[in-house]
Amino acid sequence: MEKSFDERFKAFDQNYFEITEKIARAAERSGRRPEDITLLAATKTVPVEVINHAVSKGLKHLGENRVQEFLDKYDRLDKDGCDLQFIGQLQTNKVKYLVGKVSCIQSVDSVKLAGEISRLCARDGLTMDVLVEVNIGREENKGGVAPERLVEFIDEIRVLPGLHVSGLMAIPPICGDKKILCRYFAGMEKYYVDIRGKSMDNVDMVCLSMGMSSDFPEAIECGATMVRVGSSLFGARP
Ligand SMILES: *Cc1c(COP(=O)(O)O)cnc(C)c1O
């Protein structure tokens, strides 16, 4: 049987408490403060009622990864004081639905996509924060810029008006071996630090978004500043 909203609210409260604790401990292990790490809730398939409950408990950063679902929920969402971001693969022709509604698009991996974000934001006098998605595992059929092209790619998009490059995002290959996973995370942190060292105009490496339900503590230990957590907060997806 499906869980009632009441059961889902209770489960969320417990999960939120535990995840906040785990984030704090991982932050301390990596020599940082708990508040240096941003928890972004990945809300795909989660009903608006449950999301609004989460917001009432203090969750501030929400990420959707399908445009249609984002729009379906948008009007009913308690958005006051919330930061909405887009974390999924994005088709160029759908950027128009996000401009003015999200603070950041985390999945920029083509000049064409960056160009459309720029065009629409510049037209409306807005600036969109973007993260460049990196295909850290060099997987075929996966989004993200190849690591060896990363600097060149950022150099190409950073000059676009209406767009501000504020960090990197990655979804490493599915992998049971935490050591291998940490190698991917550490690789991301190295790119992040290297690019910051280049002090490029309109590029501020302030967000390194990596780590999900199964591996967010490891990601934080390797330098993540933002983790995107879904099922551990809201329960398994249908
Ligand atoms: C669903 C999703 C997550 C969260 O995944 P969980 O394993 O449920 O925590 C993180 N990032 C992206 C891009 C997602 O689509």
CSV table of C-alpha atoms and ligand atoms in Angstrom, one decimal:
chain,number,residue,atom,x,y,z
A,1,MET,CA,0.0,0.0,0.0
A,2,GLU,CA,1.1,3.5,-0.6
A,3,LYS,CA,2.3,5.5,2.3
A,4,SER,CA,0.1,8.3,3.6
A,5,PHE,CA,1.4,11.8,3.6
A,6,ASP,CA,1.5,11.7,7.3
A,7,GLU,CA,3.8,8.7,7.2
A,8,ARG,CA,5.9,10.4,4.5
A,9,PHE,CA,6.2,13.5,6.6
A,10,LYS,CA,7.4,11.6,9.6
A,11,ALA,CA,9.9,9.6,7.6
A,12,PHE,CA,11.2,12.8,6.1
A,13,ASP,CA,11.8,14.4,9.5
A,14,GLN,CA,13.8,11.4,10.6
A,15,ASN,CA,15.8,11.2,7.4
A,16,TYR,CA,16.5,15.0,7.3
A,17,PHE,CA,17.8,14.9,10.9
A,18,GLU,CA,20.1,11.9,10.1
A,19,ILE,CA,21.4,13.3,6.8
A,20,THR,CA,22.1,16.7,8.4
A,21,GLU,CA,24.2,14.9,11.0
A,22,LYS,CA,26.1,12.9,8.4
A,23,ILE,CA,26.8,16.0,6.4
A,24,ALA,CA,28.1,17.8,9.5
A,25,ARG,CA,30.4,14.9,10.4
A,26,ALA,CA,31.7,14.5,6.9
A,27,ALA,CA,32.4,18.3,6.8
A,28,GLU,CA,34.4,18.1,10.0
A,29,ARG,CA,36.4,15.2,8.6
A,30,SER,CA,37.3,17.3,5.6
A,31,GLY,CA,38.3,20.3,7.8
A,32,ARG,CA,35.3,22.3,7.1
A,33,ARG,CA,32.2,23.6,8.9
A,34,PRO,CA,28.8,22.0,8.4
A,35,GLU,CA,27.4,25.2,7.0
A,36,ASP,CA,30.1,25.1,4.3
A,37,ILE,CA,28.1,22.3,2.7
A,38,THR,CA,24.8,22.9,0.9
A,39,LEU,CA,22.2,20.1,0.9
A,40,LEU,CA,20.1,20.3,-2.2
A,41,ALA,CA,17.1,18.0,-2.2
A,42,ALA,CA,16.5,16.1,-5.5
A,43,THR,CA,12.7,16.2,-5.6
A,44,LYS,CA,11.9,14.1,-8.8
A,45,THR,CA,8.7,12.1,-8.3
A,46,VAL,CA,8.2,13.6,-4.9
A,47,PRO,CA,4.6,15.1,-4.4
A,48,VAL,CA,4.4,18.8,-3.8
A,49,GLU,CA,2.8,18.1,-0.4
A,50,VAL,CA,5.9,16.3,0.8
A,51,ILE,CA,8.2,18.9,-0.7
A,52,ASN,CA,6.3,21.7,1.0
A,53,HIS,CA,6.5,19.8,4.3
A,54,ALA,CA,10.3,19.6,3.8
A,55,VAL,CA,10.4,23.3,3.1
A,56,SER,CA,8.5,24.0,6.3
A,57,LYS,CA,11.1,22.0,8.2
A,58,GLY,CA,13.9,24.3,6.9
A,59,LEU,CA,15.0,22.7,3.6
A,60,LYS,CA,15.9,25.6,1.3
A,61,HIS,CA,17.5,24.2,-1.8
A,62,LEU,CA,15.5,22.1,-4.3
A,63,GLY,CA,16.5,20.5,-7.5
A,64,GLU,CA,14.2,19.1,-10.2
A,65,ASN,CA,15.5,17.2,-13.2
A,66,ARG,CA,12.5,17.2,-15.6
A,67,VAL,CA,11.2,20.4,-17.1
A,68,GLN,CA,7.6,19.2,-17.3
A,69,GLU,CA,7.5,17.9,-13.8
A,70,PHE,CA,9.1,21.2,-12.6
A,71,LEU,CA,6.4,23.2,-14.3
A,72,ASP,CA,3.6,20.9,-13.0
A,73,LYS,CA,4.8,21.5,-9.4
A,74,TYR,CA,5.9,25.1,-9.7
A,75,ASP,CA,2.6,27.0,-8.9
A,76,ARG,CA,1.8,24.8,-5.8
A,77,LEU,CA,5.3,25.0,-4.4
A,78,ASP,CA,5.9,27.1,-1.2
A,79,LYS,CA,8.7,28.9,-2.9
A,80,ASP,CA,9.2,31.8,-0.5
A,81,GLY,CA,12.8,31.8,0.7
A,82,CYS,CA,13.5,28.7,-1.5
A,83,ASP,CA,16.2,28.3,-4.0
A,84,LEU,CA,15.1,26.3,-7.0
A,85,GLN,CA,17.7,24.8,-9.3
A,86,PHE,CA,17.6,22.5,-12.3
A,87,ILE,CA,19.8,19.4,-12.2
A,88,GLY,CA,18.7,17.2,-15.1
A,89,GLN,CA,19.7,17.0,-18.7
A,90,LEU,CA,18.2,19.9,-20.5
A,91,GLN,CA,17.1,20.3,-24.1
A,92,THR,CA,17.9,23.7,-25.6
A,93,ASN,CA,14.3,24.3,-26.6
A,94,LYS,CA,13.1,24.0,-23.0
A,95,VAL,CA,15.4,26.6,-21.4
A,96,LYS,CA,12.7,29.1,-21.9
A,97,TYR,CA,10.6,27.4,-19.2
A,98,LEU,CA,13.3,27.8,-16.6
A,99,VAL,CA,14.5,31.3,-17.1
A,100,GLY,CA,13.3,33.6,-14.2
A,101,LYS,CA,12.3,30.5,-12.2
A,102,VAL,CA,15.5,28.8,-11.2
A,103,SER,CA,18.7,30.3,-9.8
A,104,CYS,CA,21.0,27.8,-11.3
A,105,ILE,CA,21.2,25.2,-14.1
A,106,GLN,CA,23.7,22.5,-13.0
A,107,SER,CA,23.9,20.5,-16.2
A,108,VAL,CA,25.5,22.8,-18.8
A,109,ASP,CA,27.5,20.7,-21.2
A,110,SER,CA,27.2,22.2,-24.6
A,111,VAL,CA,27.9,25.6,-26.1
A,112,LYS,CA,24.5,25.5,-27.8
A,113,LEU,CA,22.7,25.1,-24.4
A,114,ALA,CA,24.9,27.8,-22.8
A,115,GLY,CA,24.1,30.0,-25.8
A,116,GLU,CA,20.4,29.6,-25.4
A,117,ILE,CA,20.5,30.3,-21.6
A,118,SER,CA,22.6,33.4,-22.4
A,119,ARG,CA,20.2,34.6,-25.1
A,120,LEU,CA,17.1,34.3,-23.0
A,121,CYS,CA,18.7,35.7,-19.8
A,122,ALA,CA,20.3,38.6,-21.5
A,123,ARG,CA,17.0,39.5,-23.2
A,124,ASP,CA,15.3,39.6,-19.8
A,125,GLY,CA,18.1,41.4,-18.1
A,126,LEU,CA,18.9,38.4,-15.9
A,127,THR,CA,22.0,36.4,-15.0
A,128,MET,CA,21.8,32.7,-14.6
A,129,ASP,CA,24.3,30.8,-12.5
A,130,VAL,CA,25.5,27.7,-14.3
A,131,LEU,CA,27.5,24.7,-13.3
A,132,VAL,CA,29.4,22.8,-16.0
A,133,GLU,CA,28.7,19.2,-15.9
A,134,VAL,CA,31.8,17.0,-16.2
A,135,ASN,CA,31.7,13.5,-17.6
A,136,ILE,CA,34.2,12.5,-15.0
A,137,GLY,CA,34.0,8.8,-15.8
A,138,ARG,CA,34.3,9.4,-19.6
A,139,GLU,CA,31.1,7.3,-20.1
A,140,GLU,CA,29.6,7.1,-23.5
A,141,ASN,CA,25.9,8.1,-23.7
A,142,LYS,CA,26.3,10.2,-20.6
A,143,GLY,CA,26.0,14.0,-20.4
A,144,GLY,CA,28.9,16.2,-19.4
A,145,VAL,CA,32.0,17.8,-20.9
A,146,ALA,CA,35.0,15.5,-21.3
A,147,PRO,CA,37.6,16.4,-18.6
A,148,GLU,CA,40.3,17.2,-21.2
A,149,ARG,CA,38.0,19.7,-22.9
A,150,LEU,CA,36.8,21.4,-19.6
A,151,VAL,CA,39.0,24.5,-19.5
A,152,GLU,CA,38.5,25.2,-23.2
A,153,PHE,CA,34.7,24.8,-22.8
A,154,ILE,CA,34.6,27.2,-19.8
A,155,ASP,CA,36.7,29.7,-21.7
A,156,GLU,CA,34.2,29.5,-24.5
A,157,ILE,CA,31.0,30.0,-22.5
A,158,ARG,CA,32.3,32.5,-19.9
A,159,VAL,CA,32.1,35.4,-22.3
A,160,LEU,CA,28.4,34.9,-22.9
A,161,PRO,CA,26.2,37.7,-21.4
A,162,GLY,CA,23.5,36.7,-18.9
A,163,LEU,CA,25.4,33.7,-17.7
A,164,HIS,CA,27.8,33.3,-14.8
A,165,VAL,CA,29.9,30.1,-14.4
A,166,SER,CA,29.8,29.3,-10.7
A,167,GLY,CA,31.2,25.8,-10.5
A,168,LEU,CA,31.2,22.2,-11.6
A,169,MET,CA,28.8,19.2,-11.3
A,170,ALA,CA,29.3,15.5,-11.8
A,171,ILE,CA,27.5,12.2,-11.6
A,172,PRO,CA,30.3,9.6,-11.4
A,173,PRO,CA,29.8,6.1,-12.9
A,174,ILE,CA,27.7,3.7,-10.7
A,175,CYS,CA,30.3,1.9,-8.7
A,176,GLY,CA,30.2,-0.2,-5.6
A,177,ASP,CA,33.9,0.3,-4.8
A,178,LYS,CA,34.3,3.4,-2.6
A,179,LYS,CA,38.0,3.7,-3.5
A,180,ILE,CA,37.3,4.0,-7.2
A,181,LEU,CA,34.4,6.4,-6.5
A,182,CYS,CA,36.7,8.6,-4.4
A,183,ARG,CA,39.2,8.7,-7.2
A,184,TYR,CA,36.4,10.3,-9.4
A,185,PHE,CA,35.5,12.7,-6.7
A,186,ALA,CA,39.1,13.7,-6.1
A,187,GLY,CA,39.5,14.2,-9.8
A,188,MET,CA,36.6,16.6,-9.8
A,189,GLU,CA,38.1,18.5,-6.8
A,190,LYS,CA,41.4,18.8,-8.7
A,191,TYR,CA,39.7,20.4,-11.8
A,192,TYR,CA,37.7,22.7,-9.5
A,193,VAL,CA,40.8,23.9,-7.7
A,194,ASP,CA,42.9,24.2,-10.9
A,195,ILE,CA,40.2,26.2,-12.7
A,196,ARG,CA,39.8,28.5,-9.7
A,197,GLY,CA,43.6,29.1,-9.8
A,198,LYS,CA,43.2,30.4,-13.4
A,199,SER,CA,41.1,33.4,-12.1
A,200,MET,CA,39.2,33.7,-15.3
A,201,ASP,CA,36.7,36.6,-15.7
A,202,ASN,CA,33.1,35.6,-15.1
A,203,VAL,CA,34.1,32.3,-13.6
A,204,ASP,CA,33.9,31.8,-9.8
A,205,MET,CA,34.5,28.3,-8.6
A,206,VAL,CA,32.1,28.5,-5.6
A,207,CYS,CA,30.1,25.3,-6.1
A,208,LEU,CA,31.3,21.7,-6.5
A,209,SER,CA,28.1,19.7,-6.8
A,210,MET,CA,28.7,16.0,-6.3
A,211,GLY,CA,27.5,13.1,-4.2
A,212,MET,CA,24.0,11.6,-3.9
A,213,SER,CA,22.2,9.3,-1.4
A,214,SER,CA,24.7,6.4,-1.7
A,215,ASP,CA,27.9,8.4,-1.6
A,216,PHE,CA,27.4,12.0,-0.2
A,217,PRO,CA,29.7,11.5,2.8
A,218,GLU,CA,32.6,10.4,0.5
A,219,ALA,CA,31.9,13.3,-1.9
A,220,ILE,CA,32.1,15.8,1.0
A,221,GLU,CA,35.4,14.2,2.2
A,222,CYS,CA,36.7,14.8,-1.3
A,223,GLY,CA,35.7,18.5,-1.4
A,224,ALA,CA,32.0,18.7,-2.5
A,225,THR,CA,30.4,21.9,-1.4
A,226,MET,CA,26.9,20.8,-2.5
A,227,VAL,CA,25.4,17.3,-2.3
A,228,ARG,CA,22.2,16.4,-4.2
A,229,VAL,CA,20.2,13.9,-2.1
A,230,GLY,CA,16.8,12.4,-3.1
A,231,SER,CA,15.8,8.9,-2.0
A,232,SER,CA,17.6,9.0,1.4
A,233,LEU,CA,15.5,12.1,2.2
A,234,PHE,CA,12.2,11.2,0.7
A,235,GLY,CA,12.2,7.4,0.4
A,236,ALA,CA,12.7,5.1,-2.5
A,237,ARG,CA,11.2,6.3,-5.8
A,238,PRO,CA,8.3,4.4,-7.4
B,1,LIG,C1,17.9,11.9,-8.7
B,1,LIG,C2,19.1,12.7,-8.7
B,1,LIG,C3,19.9,12.8,-7.6
B,1,LIG,C4,19.6,12.2,-6.2
B,1,LIG,O1,19.7,10.8,-6.3
B,1,LIG,P1,19.5,9.8,-5.0
B,1,LIG,O2,20.3,8.7,-5.3
B,1,LIG,O3,18.0,9.5,-5.0
B,1,LIG,O4,19.9,10.6,-3.9
B,1,LIG,C5,21.0,13.6,-7.7
B,1,LIG,N1,21.4,14.2,-8.8
B,1,LIG,C6,20.6,14.1,-9.9
B,1,LIG,C7,21.1,14.8,-11.2
B,1,LIG,C8,19.5,13.4,-9.9
B,1,LIG,O5,18.7,13.2,-11.0
